[in-house]
Tab-separated table of C-alpha atoms and ligand atoms in Angstrom:
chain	number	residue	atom	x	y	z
D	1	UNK	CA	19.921	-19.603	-19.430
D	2	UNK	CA	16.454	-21.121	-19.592
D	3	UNK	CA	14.686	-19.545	-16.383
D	4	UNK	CA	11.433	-20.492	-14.767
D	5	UNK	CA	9.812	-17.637	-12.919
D	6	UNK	CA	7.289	-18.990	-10.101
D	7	UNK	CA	4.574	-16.225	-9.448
D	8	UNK	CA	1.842	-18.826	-7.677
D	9	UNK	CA	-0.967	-16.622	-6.261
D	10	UNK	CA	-0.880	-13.485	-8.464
D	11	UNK	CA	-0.223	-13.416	-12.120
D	12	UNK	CA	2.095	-11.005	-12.809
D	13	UNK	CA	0.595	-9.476	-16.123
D	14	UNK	CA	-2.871	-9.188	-14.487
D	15	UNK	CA	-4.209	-5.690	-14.374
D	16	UNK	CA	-2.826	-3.334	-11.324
D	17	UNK	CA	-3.695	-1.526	-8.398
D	18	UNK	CA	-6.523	-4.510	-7.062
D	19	UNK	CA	-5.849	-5.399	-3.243
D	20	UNK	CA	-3.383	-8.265	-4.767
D	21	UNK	CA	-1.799	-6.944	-7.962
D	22	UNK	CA	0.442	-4.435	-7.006
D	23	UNK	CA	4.554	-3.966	-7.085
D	24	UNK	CA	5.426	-7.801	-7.425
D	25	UNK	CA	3.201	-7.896	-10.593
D	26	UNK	CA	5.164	-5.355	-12.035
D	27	UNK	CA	8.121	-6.624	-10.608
D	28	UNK	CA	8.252	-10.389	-11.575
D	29	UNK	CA	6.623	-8.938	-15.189
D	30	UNK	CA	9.138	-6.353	-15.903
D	31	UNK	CA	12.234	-8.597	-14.235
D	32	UNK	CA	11.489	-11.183	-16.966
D	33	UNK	CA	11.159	-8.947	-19.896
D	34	UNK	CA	14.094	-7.202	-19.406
D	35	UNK	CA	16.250	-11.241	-18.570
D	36	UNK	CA	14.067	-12.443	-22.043
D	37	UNK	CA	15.696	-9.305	-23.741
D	38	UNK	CA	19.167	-10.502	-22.650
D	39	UNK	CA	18.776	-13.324	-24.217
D	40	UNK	CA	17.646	-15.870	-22.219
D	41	UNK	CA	14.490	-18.021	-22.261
D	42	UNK	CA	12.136	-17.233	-19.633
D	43	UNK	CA	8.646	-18.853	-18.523
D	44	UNK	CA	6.522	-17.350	-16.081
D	45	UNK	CA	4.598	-20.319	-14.159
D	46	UNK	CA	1.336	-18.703	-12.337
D	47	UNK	CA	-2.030	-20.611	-11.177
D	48	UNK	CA	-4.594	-20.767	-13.424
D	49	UNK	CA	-7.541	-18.507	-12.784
D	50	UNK	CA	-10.016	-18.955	-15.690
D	51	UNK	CA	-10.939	-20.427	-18.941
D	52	UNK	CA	-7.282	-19.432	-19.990
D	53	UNK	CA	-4.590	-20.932	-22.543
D	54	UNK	CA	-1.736	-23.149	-21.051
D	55	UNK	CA	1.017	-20.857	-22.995
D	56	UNK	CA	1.155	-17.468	-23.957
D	57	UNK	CA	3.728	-16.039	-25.656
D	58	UNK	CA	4.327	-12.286	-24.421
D	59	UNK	CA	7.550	-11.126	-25.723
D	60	UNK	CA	10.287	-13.012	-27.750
D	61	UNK	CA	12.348	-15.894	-25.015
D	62	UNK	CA	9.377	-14.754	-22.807
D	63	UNK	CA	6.185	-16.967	-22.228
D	64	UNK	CA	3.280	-17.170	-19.408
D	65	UNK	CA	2.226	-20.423	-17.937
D	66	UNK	CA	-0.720	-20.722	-16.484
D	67	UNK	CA	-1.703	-23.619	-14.425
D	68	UNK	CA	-4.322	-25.802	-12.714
D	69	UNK	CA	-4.083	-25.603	-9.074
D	70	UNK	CA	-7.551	-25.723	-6.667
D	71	UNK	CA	-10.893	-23.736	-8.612
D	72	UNK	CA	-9.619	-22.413	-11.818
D	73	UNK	CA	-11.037	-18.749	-10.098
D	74	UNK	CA	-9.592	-15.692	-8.741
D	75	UNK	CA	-9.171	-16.788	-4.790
D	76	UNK	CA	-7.963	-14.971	-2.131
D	77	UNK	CA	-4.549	-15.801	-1.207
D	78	UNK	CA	-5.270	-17.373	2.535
D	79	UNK	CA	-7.328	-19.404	0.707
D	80	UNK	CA	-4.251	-20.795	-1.713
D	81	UNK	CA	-1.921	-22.986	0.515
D	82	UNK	CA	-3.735	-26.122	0.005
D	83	UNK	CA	-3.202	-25.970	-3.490
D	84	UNK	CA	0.764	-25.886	-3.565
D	85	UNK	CA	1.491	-29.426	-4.147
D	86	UNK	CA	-1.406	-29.639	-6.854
D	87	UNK	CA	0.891	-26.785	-9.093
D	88	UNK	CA	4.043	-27.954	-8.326
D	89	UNK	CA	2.363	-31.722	-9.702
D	90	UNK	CA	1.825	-28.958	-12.822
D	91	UNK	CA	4.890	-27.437	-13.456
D	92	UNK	CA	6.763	-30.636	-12.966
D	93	UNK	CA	4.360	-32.208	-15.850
D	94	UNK	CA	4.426	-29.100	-18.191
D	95	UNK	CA	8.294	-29.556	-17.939
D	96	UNK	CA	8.182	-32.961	-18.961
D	97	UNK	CA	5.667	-32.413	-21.363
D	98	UNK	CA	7.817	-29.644	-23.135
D	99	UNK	CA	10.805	-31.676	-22.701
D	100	UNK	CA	12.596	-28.657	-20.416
D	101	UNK	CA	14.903	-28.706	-17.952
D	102	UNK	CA	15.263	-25.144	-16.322
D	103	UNK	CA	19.029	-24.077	-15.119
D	104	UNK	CA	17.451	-21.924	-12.650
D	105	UNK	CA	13.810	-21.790	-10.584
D	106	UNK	CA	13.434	-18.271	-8.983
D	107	UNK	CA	10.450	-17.437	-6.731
D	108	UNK	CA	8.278	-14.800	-5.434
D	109	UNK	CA	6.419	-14.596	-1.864
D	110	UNK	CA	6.022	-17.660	-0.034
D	111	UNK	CA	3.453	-19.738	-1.394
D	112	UNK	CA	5.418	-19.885	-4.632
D	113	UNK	CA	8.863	-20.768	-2.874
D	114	UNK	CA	7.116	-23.512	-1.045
D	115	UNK	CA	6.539	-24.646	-4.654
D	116	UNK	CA	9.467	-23.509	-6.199
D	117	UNK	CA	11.548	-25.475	-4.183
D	118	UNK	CA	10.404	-28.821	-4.588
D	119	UNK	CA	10.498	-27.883	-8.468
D	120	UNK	CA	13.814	-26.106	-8.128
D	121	UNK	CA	14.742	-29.943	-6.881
D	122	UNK	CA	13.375	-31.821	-9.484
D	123	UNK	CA	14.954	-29.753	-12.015
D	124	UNK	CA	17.936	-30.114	-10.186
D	125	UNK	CA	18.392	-26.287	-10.598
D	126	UNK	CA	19.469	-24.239	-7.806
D	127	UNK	CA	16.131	-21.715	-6.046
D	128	UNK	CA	16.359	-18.286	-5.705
D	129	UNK	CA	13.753	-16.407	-3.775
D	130	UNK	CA	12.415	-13.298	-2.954
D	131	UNK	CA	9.694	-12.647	-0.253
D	132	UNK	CA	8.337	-9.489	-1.209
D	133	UNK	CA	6.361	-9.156	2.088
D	134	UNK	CA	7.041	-11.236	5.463
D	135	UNK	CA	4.532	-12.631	7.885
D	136	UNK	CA	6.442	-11.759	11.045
D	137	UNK	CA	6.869	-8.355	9.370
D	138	UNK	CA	3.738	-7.859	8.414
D	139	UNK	CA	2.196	-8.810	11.918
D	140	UNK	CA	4.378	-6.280	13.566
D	141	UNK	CA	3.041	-3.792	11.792
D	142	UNK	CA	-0.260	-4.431	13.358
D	143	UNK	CA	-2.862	-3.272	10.600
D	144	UNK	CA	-3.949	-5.905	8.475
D	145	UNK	CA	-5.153	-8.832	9.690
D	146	UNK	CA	-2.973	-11.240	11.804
D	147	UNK	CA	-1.000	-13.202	9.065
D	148	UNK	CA	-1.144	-17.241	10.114
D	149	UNK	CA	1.786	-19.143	12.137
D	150	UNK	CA	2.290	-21.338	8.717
D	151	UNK	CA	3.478	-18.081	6.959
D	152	UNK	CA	6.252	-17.497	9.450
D	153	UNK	CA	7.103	-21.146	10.168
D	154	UNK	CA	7.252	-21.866	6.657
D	155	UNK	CA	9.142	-18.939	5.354
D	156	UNK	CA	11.756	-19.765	8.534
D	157	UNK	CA	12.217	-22.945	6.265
D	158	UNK	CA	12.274	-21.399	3.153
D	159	UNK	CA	15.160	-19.107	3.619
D	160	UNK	CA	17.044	-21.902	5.246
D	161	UNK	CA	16.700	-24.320	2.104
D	162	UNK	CA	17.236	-21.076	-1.039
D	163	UNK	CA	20.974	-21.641	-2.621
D	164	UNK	CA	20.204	-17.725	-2.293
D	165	UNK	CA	17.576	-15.121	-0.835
D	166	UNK	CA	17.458	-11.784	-2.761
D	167	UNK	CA	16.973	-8.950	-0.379
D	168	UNK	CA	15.168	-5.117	-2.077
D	169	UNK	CA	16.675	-3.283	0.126
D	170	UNK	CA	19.357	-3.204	2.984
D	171	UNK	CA	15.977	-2.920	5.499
D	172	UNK	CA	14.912	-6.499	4.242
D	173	UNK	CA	17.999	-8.239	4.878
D	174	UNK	CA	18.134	-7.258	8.474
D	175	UNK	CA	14.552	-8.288	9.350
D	176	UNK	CA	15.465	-11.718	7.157
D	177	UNK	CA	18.864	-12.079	9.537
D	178	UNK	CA	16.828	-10.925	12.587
D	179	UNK	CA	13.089	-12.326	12.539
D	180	UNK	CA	14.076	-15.015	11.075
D	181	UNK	CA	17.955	-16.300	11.802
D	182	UNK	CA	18.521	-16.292	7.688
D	183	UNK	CA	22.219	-16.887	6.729
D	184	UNK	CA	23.837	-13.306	5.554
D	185	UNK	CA	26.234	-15.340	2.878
D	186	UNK	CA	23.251	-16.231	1.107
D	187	UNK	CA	21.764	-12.501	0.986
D	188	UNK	CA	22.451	-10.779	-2.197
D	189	UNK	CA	20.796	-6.781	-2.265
D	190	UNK	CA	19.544	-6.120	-5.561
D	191	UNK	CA	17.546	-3.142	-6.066
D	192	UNK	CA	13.818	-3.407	-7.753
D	193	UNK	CA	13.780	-1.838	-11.089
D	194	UNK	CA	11.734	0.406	-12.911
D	195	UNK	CA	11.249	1.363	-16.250
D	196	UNK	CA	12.698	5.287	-16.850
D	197	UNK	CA	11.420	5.383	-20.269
D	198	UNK	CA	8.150	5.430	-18.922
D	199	UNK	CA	8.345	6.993	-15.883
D	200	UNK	CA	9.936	10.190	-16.565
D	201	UNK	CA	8.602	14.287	-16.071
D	202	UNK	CA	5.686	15.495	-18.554
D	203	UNK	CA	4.311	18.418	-18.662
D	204	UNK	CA	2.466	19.151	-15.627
D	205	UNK	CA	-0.119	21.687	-17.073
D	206	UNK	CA	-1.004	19.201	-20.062
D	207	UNK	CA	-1.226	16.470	-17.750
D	208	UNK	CA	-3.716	18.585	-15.371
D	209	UNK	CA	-5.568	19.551	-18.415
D	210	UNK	CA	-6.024	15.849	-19.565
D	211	UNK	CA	-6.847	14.471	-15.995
D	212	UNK	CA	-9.293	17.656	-15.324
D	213	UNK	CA	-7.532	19.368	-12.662
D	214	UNK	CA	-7.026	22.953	-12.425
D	215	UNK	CA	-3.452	23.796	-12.770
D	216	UNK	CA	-3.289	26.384	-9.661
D	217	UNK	CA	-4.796	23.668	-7.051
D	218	UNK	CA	-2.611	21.934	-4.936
D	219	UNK	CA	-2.505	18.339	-5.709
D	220	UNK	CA	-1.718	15.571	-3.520
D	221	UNK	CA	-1.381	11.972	-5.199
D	222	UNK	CA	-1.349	8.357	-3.486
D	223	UNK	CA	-1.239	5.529	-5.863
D	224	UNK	CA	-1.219	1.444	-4.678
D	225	UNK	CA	-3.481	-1.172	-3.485
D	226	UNK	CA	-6.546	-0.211	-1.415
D	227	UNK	CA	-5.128	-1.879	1.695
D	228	UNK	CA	-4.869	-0.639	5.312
D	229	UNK	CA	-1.437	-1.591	5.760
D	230	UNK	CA	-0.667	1.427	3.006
D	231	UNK	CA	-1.610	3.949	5.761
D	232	UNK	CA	-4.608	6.456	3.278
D	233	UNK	CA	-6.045	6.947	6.674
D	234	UNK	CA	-3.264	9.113	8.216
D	235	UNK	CA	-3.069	10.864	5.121
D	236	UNK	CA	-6.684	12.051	5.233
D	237	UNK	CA	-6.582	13.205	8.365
D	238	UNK	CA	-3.487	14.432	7.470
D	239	UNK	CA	-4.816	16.508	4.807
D	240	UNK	CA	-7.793	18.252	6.807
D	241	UNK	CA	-5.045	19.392	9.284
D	242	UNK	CA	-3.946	21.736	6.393
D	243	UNK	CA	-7.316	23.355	6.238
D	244	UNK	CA	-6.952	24.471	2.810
D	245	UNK	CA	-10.158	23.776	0.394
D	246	UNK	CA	-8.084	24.371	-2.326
D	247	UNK	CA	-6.017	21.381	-2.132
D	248	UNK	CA	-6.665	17.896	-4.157
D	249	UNK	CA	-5.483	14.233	-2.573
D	250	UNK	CA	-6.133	11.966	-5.548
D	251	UNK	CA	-6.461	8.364	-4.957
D	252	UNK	CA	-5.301	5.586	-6.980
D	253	UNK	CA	-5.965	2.245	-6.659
D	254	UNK	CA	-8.089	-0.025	-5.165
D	255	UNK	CA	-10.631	-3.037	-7.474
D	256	UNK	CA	-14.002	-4.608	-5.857
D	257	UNK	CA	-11.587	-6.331	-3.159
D	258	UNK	CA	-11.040	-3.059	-1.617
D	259	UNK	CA	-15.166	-1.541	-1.939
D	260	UNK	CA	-15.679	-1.690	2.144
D	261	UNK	CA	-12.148	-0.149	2.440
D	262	UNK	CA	-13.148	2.411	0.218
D	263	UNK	CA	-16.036	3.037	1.702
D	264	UNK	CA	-14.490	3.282	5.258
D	265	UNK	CA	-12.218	6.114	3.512
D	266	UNK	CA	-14.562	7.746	1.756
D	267	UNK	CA	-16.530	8.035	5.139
D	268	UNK	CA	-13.813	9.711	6.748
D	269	UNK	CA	-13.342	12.167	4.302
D	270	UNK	CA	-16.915	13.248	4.540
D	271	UNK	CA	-16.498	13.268	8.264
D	272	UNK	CA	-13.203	15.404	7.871
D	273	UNK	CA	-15.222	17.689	5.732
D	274	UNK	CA	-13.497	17.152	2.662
D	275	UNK	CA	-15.862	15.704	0.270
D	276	UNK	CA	-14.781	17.599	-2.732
D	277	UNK	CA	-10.864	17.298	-2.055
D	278	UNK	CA	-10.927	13.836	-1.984
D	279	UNK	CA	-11.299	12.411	-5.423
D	280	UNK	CA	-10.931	8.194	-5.405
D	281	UNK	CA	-9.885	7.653	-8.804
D	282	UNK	CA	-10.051	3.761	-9.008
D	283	UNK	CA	-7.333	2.062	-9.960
D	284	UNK	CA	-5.293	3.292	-13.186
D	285	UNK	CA	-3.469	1.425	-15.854
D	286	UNK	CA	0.334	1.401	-15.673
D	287	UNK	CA	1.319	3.162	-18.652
D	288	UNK	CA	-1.483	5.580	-17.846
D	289	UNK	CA	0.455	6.236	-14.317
D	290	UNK	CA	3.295	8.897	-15.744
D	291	UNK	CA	0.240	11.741	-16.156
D	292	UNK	CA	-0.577	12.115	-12.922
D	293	UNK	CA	2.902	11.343	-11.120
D	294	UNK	CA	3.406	14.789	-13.250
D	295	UNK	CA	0.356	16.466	-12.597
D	296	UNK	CA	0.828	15.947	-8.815
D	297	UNK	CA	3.085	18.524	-6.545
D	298	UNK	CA	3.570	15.768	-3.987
D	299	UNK	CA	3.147	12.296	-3.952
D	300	UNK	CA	2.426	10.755	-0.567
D	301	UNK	CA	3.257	7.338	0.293
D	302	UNK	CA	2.222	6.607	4.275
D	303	UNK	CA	2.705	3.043	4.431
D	304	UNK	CA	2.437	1.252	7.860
D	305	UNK	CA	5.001	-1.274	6.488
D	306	UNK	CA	6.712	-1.224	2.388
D	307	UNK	CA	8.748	-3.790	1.433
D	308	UNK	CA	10.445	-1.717	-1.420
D	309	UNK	CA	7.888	0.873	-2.510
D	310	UNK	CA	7.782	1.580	-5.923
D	311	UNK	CA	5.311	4.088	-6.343
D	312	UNK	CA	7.870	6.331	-4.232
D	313	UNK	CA	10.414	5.450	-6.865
D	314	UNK	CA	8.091	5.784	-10.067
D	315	UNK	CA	6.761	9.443	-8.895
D	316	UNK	CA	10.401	10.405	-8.272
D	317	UNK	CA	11.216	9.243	-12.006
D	318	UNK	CA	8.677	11.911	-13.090
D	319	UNK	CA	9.907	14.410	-10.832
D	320	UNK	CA	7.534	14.450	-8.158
D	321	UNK	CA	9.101	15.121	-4.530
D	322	UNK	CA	7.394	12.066	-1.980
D	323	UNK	CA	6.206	12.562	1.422
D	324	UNK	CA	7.072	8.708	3.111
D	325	UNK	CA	7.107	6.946	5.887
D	326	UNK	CA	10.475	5.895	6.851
D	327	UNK	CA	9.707	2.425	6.920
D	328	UNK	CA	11.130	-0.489	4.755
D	329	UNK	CA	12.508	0.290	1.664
D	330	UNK	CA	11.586	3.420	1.644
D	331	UNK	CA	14.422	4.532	3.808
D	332	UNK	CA	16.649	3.366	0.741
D	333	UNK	CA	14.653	5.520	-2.154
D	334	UNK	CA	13.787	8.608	0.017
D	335	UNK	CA	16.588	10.757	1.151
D	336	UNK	CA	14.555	12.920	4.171
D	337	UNK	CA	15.449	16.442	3.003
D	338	UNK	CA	17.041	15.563	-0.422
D	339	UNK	CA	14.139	14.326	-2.908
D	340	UNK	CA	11.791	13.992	-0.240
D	341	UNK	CA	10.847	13.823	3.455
D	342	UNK	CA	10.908	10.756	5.572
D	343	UNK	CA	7.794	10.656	8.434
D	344	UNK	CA	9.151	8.460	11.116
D	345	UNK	CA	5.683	8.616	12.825
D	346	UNK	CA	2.627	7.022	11.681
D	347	UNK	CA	0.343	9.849	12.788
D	348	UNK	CA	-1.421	13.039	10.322
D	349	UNK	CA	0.654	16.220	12.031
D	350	UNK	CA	4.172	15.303	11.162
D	351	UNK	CA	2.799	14.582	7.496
D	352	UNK	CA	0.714	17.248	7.038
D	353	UNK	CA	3.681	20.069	8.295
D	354	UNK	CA	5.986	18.500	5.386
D	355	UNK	CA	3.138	18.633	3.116
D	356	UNK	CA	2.309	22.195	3.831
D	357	UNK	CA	6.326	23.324	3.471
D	358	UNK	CA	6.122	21.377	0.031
D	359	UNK	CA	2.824	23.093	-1.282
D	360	UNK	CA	3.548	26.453	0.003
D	361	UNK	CA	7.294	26.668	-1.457
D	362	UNK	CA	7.752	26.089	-5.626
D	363	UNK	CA	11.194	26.426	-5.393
D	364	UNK	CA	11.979	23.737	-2.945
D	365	UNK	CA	9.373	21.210	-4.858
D	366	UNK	CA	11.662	22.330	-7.524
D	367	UNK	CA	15.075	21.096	-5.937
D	368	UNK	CA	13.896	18.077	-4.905
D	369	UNK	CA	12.148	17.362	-8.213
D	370	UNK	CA	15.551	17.400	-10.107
D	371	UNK	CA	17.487	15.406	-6.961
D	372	UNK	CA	14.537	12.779	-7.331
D	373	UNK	CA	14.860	12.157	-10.931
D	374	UNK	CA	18.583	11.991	-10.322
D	375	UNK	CA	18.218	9.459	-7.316
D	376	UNK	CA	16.147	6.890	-9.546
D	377	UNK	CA	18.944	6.180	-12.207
D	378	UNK	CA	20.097	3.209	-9.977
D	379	UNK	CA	16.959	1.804	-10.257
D	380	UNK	CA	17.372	1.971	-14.213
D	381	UNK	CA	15.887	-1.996	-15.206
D	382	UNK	CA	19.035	-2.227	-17.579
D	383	UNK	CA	21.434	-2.133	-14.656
D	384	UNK	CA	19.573	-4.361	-12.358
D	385	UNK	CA	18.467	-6.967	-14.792
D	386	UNK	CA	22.240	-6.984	-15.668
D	387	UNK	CA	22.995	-7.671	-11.863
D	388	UNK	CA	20.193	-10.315	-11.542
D	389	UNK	CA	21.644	-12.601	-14.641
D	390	UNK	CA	24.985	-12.091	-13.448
D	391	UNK	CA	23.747	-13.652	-10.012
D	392	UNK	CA	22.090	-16.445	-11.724
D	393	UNK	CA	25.323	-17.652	-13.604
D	394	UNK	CA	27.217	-16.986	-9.768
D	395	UNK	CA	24.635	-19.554	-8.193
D	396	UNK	CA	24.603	-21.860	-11.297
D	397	UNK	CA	28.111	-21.851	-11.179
D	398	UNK	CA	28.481	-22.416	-7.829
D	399	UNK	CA	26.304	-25.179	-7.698
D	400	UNK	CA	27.900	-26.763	-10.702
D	401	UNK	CA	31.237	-26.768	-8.479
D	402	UNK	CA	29.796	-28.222	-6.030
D	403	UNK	CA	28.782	-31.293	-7.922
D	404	UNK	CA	31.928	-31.690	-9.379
D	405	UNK	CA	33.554	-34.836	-7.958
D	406	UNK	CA	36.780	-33.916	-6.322
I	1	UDP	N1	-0.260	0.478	-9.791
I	1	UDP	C1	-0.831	0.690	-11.027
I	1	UDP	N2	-2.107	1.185	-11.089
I	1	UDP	C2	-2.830	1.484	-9.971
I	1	UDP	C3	-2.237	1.279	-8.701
I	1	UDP	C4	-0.955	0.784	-8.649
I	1	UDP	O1	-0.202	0.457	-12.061
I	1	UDP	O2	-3.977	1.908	-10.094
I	1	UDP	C5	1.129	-0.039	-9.716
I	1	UDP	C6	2.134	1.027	-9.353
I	1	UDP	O3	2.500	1.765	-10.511
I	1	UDP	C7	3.288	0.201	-8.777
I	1	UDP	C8	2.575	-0.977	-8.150
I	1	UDP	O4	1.245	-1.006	-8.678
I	1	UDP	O5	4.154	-0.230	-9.802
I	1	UDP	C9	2.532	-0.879	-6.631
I	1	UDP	O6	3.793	-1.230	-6.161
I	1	UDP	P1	4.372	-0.841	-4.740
I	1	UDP	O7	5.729	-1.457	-4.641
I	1	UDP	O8	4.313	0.628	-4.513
I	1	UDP	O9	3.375	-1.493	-3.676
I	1	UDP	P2	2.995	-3.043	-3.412
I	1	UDP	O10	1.885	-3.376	-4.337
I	1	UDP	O11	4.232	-3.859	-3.682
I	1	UDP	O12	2.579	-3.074	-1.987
């Protein structure tokens, strides 16, 4: 199949952990390595955002296109709408150009399906989409600021028009059907994927050794994008409740986007009188990530909202028990009591009394390490990249029958 990947605002092989390169980075990235390693021929179409090249190859079958669309400059994503019709204009032309006709368009967040699906039409390919985050969703979680009425309007369109909306989790698909009246026949539930060779248990001593850390402190780890919807507040305060100087919350994450953020947290820890036990790391390469899922006892993931949540699902790979809220897709990665413990409130105590039971007790950290690694094989890419192509010949297929005269 000859694929076309639309990733509009954020490009998914730009470096992690800034307030917008996060989990559908690695997501769209990783989704189209593993369909170019199937076989199939996949281009990634993203907005330009500097003095860049048009094509880049990054794998065999697997190539980046960047295009014009509005300043040829990072931008913050509010500020991107406008610019839609200007790169679908560009993907139509770079597909004429090349002489390509895509069997399949398949977008991510809703800036992107807005242009996917126009380009999805001129291709005469069938869309698939995936929202990764939702404005009405997003809103009701009340932290960040108050996402605009042409999100939710828009995205009410969007999953109307997809030949099919892929869902992360079971969670998503009921806010789709409920917030937003989208048709259940057209929800398929395929899991995000991450890659196991990667993320799997070091040694925890070497890794503390490497990183700096002392291997009898307790250590806390957070990893994501410095954003307030991800909840580091609650798990400051949650940490002074504990009262124990010993123990280490390591942050990671967070790029010049998220400095007054930062700043705000760092603040707070002061405040909280824990200066030294705080230790904002900045953000971290990916393949650098595996050290310190393994060097941490607990990795703590107090999101106001998650969509899917992959840091949850990465630390588990290395055998690191999570402390989550049970919100999103969380709820299907974290089994409270199992490999981890679901918080159902977003408030310090209830955090910090799971965190203590975790740090204090070895044996149970133990248990759920092993039950955690076990719990991520479903999430193996192989399988789900396996399930994503064999959706994309379902909807090509489908759509083929459709055509055919009776
Ligand atoms: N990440 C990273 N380096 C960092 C911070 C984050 O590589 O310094 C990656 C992390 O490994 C994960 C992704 O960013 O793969 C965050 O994804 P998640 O689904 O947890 O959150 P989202 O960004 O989708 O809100």
């Amino acid at each position: 199949m000859r694929i076309a990947q639309v990733s509009y605002h954020t490009n998914p092989v730009a470096p992690l952990g800034g307030r917008h390169t996060g989990g559908m980075n690695v997501y769209v990235h990783e989704l189209s390595r593993e369909l170019a390693r199937l076989g199939n021929q996949v281009d990634i179409f993203t907005r330009l955002e500097g003095e860049l090249p048009e094509v880049t190859t990054l794998a065999p079958n697997l190539r980046l296109v960047q295009l014009p669309a509005g300043p040829a400059a990072p931008l913050d994503k509010a500020l991107l709408t406008p610019y839609v019709p200007a790169f679908v204009a560009e993907m139509n032309r770079f597909a004429a150009d090349e002489g390509l006709s895509y069997d399949l368009v398949h977008s991510h967040y809703w800036q992107a399906i807005a242009a996917g699906e126009p380009f999805a039409r001129a291709q005469d390919a069938p869309h698939l989409v995936m929202f990764h985050t939702l404005g009405e969703v997003k809103n009701r979680a009340r932290v960040s600021e108050e996402e605009p009425g042409e999100r939710i309007r828009r995205e009410r369109e969007l999953a109307a028009s997809a030949d099919a909306i892929i869902t992360a989790s079971g969670h998503e698909h009921d806010l789709l059907a409920r917030y937003y009246g989208a048709d259940a026949g057209r929800m398929v539930s395929i899991p995000c994927g991450i890659d196991t060779d990667l993320f799997r248990p070091r040694d925890r001593d070497e890794c503390r050794r490497a990183l700096g850390i002392k291997p009898d402190r307790p250590v806390l780890l957070w990893v994501g994008r410095l954003e307030k919807l991800k909840g580091v507040d609650i798990l400051i305060d949650a940490v002074a409740e504990l009262e124990d100087p010993e123990i280490l919350l390591l942050v990671v994450g967070g790029d010049e986007h998220g400095e007054e953020l930062r700043a705000e947290l760092e603040e707070q820890a002061r405040e909280a009188g824990l200066a030294g036990g705080v230790r904002f790391t900045g953000a971290v390469p990916h393949e650098d990530l595996p050290a310190w899922y393994s060097a941490a006892d607990v990795c703590v993931v107090p999101s106001y909202y998650e969509s899917f949540g992959l840091v949850a699902v990465e630390a588990m790979a290395c055998g690191t028990p999570v402390v989550a809220s049970r919100v999103g897709g969380l709820v299907s990665t974290v089994t409270d009591g199992v490999n981890g413990y679901l918080i159902p409130w977003r408030c310090p105590e209830p955090f910090a009394e799971k965190l203590e039971v975790l740090i204090r007790n070895p044996e149970l950290r133990a248990n759920f390490a092993r039950a955690a690694r076990d719990s991520v094989q479903r999430f193996r890419w192989d399988e789900v990249a396996l399930r994503m192509e064999a959706l994309y010949g379902d909807v090509i297929a489908a759509r083929a029958g459709e055509e055919v005269p009776a």
